[in-house]
JSON list of C-alpha atoms in Angstrom, two decimals:
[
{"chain": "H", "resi": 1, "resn": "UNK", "atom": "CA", "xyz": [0.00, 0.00, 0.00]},
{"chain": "H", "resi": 2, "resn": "UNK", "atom": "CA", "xyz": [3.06, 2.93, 1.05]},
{"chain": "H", "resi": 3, "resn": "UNK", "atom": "CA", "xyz": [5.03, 1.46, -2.00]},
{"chain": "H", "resi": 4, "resn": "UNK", "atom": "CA", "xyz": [2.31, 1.97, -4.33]},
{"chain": "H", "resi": 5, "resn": "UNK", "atom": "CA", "xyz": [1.75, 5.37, -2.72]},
{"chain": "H", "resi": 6, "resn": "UNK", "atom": "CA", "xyz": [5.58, 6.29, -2.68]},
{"chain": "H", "resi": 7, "resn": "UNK", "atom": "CA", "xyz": [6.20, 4.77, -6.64]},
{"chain": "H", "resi": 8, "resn": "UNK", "atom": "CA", "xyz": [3.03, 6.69, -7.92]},
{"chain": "H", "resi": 9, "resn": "UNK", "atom": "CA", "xyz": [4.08, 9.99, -6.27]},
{"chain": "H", "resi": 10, "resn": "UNK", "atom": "CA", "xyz": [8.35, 9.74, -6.55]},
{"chain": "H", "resi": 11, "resn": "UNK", "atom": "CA", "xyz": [8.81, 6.96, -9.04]},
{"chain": "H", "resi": 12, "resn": "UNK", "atom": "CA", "xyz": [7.14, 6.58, -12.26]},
{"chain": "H", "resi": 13, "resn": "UNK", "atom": "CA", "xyz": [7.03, 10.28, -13.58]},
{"chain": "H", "resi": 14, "resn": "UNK", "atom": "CA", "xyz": [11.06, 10.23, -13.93]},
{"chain": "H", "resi": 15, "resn": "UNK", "atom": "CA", "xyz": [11.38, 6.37, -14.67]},
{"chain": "H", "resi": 16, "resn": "UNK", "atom": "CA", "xyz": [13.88, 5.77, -12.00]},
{"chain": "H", "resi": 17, "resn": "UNK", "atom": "CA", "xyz": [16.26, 9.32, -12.49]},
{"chain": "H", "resi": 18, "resn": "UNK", "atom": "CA", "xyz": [16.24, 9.66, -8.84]},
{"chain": "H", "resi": 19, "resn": "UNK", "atom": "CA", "xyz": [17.88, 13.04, -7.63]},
{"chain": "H", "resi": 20, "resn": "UNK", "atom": "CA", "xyz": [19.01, 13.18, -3.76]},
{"chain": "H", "resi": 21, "resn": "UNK", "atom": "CA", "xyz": [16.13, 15.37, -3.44]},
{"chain": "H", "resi": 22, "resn": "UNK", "atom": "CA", "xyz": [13.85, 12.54, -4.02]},
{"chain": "H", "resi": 23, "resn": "UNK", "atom": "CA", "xyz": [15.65, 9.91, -2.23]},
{"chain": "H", "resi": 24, "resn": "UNK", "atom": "CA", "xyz": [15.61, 12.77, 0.72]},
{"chain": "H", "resi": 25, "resn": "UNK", "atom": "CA", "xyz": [11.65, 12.45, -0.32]},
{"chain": "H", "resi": 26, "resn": "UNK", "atom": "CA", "xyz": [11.13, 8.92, 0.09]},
{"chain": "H", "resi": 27, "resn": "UNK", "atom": "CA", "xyz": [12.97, 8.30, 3.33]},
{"chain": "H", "resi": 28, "resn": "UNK", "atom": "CA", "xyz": [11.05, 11.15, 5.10]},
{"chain": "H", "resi": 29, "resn": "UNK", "atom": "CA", "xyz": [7.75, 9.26, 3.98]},
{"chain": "H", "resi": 30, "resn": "UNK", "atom": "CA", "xyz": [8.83, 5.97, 5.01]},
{"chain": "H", "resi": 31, "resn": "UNK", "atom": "CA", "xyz": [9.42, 8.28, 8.83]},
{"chain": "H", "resi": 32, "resn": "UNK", "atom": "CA", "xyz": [6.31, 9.73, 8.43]},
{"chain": "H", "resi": 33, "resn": "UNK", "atom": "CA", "xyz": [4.66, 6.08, 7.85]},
{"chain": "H", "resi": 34, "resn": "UNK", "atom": "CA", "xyz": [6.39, 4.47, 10.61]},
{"chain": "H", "resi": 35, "resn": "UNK", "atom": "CA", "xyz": [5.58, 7.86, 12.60]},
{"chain": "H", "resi": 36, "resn": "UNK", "atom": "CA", "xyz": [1.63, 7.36, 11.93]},
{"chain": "H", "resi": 37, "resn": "UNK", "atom": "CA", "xyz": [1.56, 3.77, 12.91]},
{"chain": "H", "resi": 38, "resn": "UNK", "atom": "CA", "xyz": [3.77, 4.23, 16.14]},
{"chain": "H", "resi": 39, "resn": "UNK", "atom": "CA", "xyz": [1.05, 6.97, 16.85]},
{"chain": "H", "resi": 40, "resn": "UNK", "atom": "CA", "xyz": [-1.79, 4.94, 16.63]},
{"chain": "H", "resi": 41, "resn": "UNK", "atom": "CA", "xyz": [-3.62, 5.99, 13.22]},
{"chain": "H", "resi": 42, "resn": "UNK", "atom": "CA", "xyz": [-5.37, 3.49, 11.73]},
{"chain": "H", "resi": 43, "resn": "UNK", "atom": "CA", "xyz": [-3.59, 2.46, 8.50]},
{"chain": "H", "resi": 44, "resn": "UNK", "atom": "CA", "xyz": [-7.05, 0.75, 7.07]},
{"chain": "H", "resi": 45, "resn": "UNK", "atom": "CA", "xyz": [-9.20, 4.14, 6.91]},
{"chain": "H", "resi": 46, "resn": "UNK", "atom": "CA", "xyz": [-8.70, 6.16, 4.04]},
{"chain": "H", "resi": 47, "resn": "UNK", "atom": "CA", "xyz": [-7.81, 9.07, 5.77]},
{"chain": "H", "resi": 48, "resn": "UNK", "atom": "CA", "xyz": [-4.64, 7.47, 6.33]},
{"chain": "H", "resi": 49, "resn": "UNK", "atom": "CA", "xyz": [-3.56, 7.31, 2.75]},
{"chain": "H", "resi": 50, "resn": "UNK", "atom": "CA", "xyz": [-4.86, 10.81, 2.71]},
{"chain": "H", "resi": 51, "resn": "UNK", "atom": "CA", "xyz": [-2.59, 11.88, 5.42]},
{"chain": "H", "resi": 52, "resn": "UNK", "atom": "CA", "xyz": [0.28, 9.97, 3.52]},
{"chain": "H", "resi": 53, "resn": "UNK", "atom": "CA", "xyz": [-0.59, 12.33, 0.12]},
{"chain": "H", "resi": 54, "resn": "UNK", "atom": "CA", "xyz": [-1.22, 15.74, 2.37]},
{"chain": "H", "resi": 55, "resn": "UNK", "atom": "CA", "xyz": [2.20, 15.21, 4.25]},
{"chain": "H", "resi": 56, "resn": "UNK", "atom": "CA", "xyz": [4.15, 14.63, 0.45]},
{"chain": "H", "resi": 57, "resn": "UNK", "atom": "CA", "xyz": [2.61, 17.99, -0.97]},
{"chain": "H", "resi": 58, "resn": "UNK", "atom": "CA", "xyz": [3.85, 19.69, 2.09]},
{"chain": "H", "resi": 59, "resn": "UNK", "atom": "CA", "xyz": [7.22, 17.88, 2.29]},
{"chain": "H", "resi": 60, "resn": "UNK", "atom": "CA", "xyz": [7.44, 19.21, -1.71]},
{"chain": "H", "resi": 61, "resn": "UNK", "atom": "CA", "xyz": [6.05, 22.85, -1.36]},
{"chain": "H", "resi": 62, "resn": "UNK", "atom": "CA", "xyz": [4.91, 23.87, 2.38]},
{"chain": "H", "resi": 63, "resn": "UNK", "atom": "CA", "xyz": [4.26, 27.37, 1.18]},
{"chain": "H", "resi": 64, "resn": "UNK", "atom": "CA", "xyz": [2.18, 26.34, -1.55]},
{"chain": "H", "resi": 65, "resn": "UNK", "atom": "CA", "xyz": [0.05, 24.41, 0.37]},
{"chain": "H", "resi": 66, "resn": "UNK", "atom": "CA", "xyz": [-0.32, 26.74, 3.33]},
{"chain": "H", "resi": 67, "resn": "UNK", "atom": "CA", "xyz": [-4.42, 26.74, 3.06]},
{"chain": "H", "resi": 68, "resn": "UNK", "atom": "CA", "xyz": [-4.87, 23.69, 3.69]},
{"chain": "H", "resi": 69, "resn": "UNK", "atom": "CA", "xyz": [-8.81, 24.36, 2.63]},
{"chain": "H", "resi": 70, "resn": "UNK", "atom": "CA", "xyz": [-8.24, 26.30, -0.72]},
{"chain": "H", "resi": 71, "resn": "UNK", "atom": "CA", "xyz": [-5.03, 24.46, -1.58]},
{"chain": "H", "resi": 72, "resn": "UNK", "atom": "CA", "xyz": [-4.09, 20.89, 0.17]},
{"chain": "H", "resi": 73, "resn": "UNK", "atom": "CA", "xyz": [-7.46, 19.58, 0.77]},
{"chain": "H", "resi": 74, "resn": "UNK", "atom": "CA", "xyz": [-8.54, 20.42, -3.33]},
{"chain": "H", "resi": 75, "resn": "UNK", "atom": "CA", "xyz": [-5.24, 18.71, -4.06]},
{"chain": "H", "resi": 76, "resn": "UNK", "atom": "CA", "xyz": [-5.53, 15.39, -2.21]},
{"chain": "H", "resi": 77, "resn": "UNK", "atom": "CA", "xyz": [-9.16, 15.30, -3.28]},
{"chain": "H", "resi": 78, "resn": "UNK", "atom": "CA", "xyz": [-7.92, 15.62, -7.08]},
{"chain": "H", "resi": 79, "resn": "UNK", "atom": "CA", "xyz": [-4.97, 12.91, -6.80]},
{"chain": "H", "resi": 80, "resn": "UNK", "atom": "CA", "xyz": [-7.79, 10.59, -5.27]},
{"chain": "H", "resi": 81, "resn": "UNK", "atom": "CA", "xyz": [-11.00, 11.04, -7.08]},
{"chain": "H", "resi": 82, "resn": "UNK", "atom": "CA", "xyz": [-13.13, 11.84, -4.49]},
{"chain": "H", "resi": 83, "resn": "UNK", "atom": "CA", "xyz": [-15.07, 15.53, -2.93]},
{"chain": "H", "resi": 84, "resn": "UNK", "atom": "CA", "xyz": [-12.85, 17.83, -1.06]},
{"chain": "H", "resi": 85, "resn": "UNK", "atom": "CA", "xyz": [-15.27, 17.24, 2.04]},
{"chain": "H", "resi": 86, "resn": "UNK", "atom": "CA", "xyz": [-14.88, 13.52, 1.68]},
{"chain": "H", "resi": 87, "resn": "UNK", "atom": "CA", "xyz": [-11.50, 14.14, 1.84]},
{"chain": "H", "resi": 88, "resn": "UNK", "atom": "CA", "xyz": [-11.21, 16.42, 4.65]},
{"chain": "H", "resi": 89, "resn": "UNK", "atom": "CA", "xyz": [-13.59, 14.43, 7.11]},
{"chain": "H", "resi": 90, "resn": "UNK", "atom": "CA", "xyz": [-11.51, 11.14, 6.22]},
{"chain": "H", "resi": 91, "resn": "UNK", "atom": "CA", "xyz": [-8.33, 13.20, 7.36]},
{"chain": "H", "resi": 92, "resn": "UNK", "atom": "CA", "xyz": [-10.83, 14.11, 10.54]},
{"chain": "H", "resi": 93, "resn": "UNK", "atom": "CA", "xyz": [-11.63, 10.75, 11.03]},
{"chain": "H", "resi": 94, "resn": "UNK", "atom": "CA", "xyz": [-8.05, 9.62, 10.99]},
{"chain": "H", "resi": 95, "resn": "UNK", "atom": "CA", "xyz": [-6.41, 11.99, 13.54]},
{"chain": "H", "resi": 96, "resn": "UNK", "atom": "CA", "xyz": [-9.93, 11.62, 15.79]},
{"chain": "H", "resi": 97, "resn": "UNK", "atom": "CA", "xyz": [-9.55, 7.84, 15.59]},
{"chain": "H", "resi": 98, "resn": "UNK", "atom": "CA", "xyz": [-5.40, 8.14, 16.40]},
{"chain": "H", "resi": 99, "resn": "UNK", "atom": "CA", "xyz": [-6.42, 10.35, 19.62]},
{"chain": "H", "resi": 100, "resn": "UNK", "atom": "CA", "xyz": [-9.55, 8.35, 21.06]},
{"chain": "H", "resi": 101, "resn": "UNK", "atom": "CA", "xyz": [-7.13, 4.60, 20.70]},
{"chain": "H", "resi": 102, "resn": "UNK", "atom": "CA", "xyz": [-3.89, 5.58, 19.69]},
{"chain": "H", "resi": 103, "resn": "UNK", "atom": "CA", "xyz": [-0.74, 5.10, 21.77]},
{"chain": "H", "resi": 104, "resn": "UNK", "atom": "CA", "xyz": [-1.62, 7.90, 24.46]},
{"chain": "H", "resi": 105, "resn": "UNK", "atom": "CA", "xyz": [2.34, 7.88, 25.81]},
{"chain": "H", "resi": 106, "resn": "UNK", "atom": "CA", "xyz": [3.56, 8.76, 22.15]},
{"chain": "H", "resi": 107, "resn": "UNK", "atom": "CA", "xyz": [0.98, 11.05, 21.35]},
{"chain": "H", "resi": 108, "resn": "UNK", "atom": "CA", "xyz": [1.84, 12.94, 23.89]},
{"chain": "H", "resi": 109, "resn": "UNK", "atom": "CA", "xyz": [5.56, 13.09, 23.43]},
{"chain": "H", "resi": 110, "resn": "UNK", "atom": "CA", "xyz": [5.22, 13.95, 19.98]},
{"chain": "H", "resi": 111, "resn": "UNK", "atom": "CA", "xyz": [2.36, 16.52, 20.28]},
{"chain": "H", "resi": 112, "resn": "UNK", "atom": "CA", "xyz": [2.35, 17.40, 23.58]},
{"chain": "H", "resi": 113, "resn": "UNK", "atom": "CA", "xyz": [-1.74, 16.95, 23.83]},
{"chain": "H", "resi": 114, "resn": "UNK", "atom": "CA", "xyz": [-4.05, 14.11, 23.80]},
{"chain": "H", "resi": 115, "resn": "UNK", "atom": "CA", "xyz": [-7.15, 15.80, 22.79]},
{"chain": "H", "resi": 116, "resn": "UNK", "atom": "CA", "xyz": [-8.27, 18.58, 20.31]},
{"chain": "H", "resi": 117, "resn": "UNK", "atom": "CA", "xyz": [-5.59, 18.61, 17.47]},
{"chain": "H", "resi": 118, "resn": "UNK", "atom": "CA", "xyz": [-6.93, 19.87, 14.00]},
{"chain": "H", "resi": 119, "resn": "UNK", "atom": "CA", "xyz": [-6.26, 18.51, 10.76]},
{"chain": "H", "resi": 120, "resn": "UNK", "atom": "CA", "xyz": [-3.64, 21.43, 10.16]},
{"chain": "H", "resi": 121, "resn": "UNK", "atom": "CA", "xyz": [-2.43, 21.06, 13.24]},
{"chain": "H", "resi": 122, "resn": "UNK", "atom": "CA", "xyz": [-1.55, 17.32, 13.05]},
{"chain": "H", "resi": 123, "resn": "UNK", "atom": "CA", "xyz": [-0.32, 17.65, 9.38]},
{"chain": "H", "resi": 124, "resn": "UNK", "atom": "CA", "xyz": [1.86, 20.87, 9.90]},
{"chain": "H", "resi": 125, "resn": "UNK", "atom": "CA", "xyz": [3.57, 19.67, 12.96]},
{"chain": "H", "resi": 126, "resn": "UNK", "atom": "CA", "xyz": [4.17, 15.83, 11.34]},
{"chain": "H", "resi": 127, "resn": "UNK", "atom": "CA", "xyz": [5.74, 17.60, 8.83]},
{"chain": "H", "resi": 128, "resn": "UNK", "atom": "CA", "xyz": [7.87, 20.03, 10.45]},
{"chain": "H", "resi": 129, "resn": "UNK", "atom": "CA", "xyz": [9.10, 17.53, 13.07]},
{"chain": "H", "resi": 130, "resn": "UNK", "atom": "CA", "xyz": [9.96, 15.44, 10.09]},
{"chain": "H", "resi": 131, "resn": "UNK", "atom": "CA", "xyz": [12.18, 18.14, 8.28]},
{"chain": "H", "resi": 132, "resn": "UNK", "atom": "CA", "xyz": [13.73, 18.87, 10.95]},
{"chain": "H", "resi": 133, "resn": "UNK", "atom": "CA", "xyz": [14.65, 15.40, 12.48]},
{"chain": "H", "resi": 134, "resn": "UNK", "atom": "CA", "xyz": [13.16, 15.65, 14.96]},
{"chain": "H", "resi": 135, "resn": "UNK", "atom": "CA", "xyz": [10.29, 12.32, 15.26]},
{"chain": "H", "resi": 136, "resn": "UNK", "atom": "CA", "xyz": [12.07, 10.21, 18.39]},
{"chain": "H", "resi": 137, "resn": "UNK", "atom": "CA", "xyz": [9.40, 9.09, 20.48]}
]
């Protein structure tokens, strides 16, 4: 499922001409991956995946996708042929499900909260925390 995700976003649009920038690409979403499921977020809801496609836009342009409701959400909605709400509430679901039976002692390392974290909360600080090395928990 991530290796489908991570080929059809990094690997078939330059038929294996990998730059270090992409290599840099793929290992911070393999982190971010590992990062969800040592968090708790179910990996069977499609929120998940969605979370896996909002953190790559980010990781590529953070400044372009700074509105995350005129500009991620249309984005991930587009790459998955489905309604912007659709995919905003499965991104909802996701974190919601994560903080109600996640793994309470990481989610509060990482976050520093158990309750109340938005969607552009949870996706802004994954991502940060990932560029800057900074996921031990």
């Amino acid at each position: 499922m991530v290796l489908k995700h991570l080929a059809d976003t990094y690997g078939n649009d330059r038929k294996h001409e990998y730059k270090q920038k992409d290599k840099g690409m793929v290992e911070m979403q393999k982190e971010i991956f590992e990062l969800l499921i040592k968090l708790g977020v179910p990996c069977d809801l499609r929120g998940f995946e969605f979370i896996l496609t909002a953190t790559g836009f980010l990781l590529e342009d953070f400044d372009k996708y700074e509105k995350v409701t005129r500009e991620l959400y249309p984005a991930i909605a587009e790459k998955h042929h489905t309604t912007i709400t659709r995919a905003e509430r499965a991104i909802r679901h996701a974190v919601q499900r994560m903080l109600d039976k996640g793994n309470f002692d990481n989610i509060e390392k990482f976050f520093g909260t158990t309750y109340n974290l938005t969607n552009s909360e949870f996706l802004f600080t994954v991502v940060r925390r990932v560029r800057m090395n900074n996921v031990n928990i």
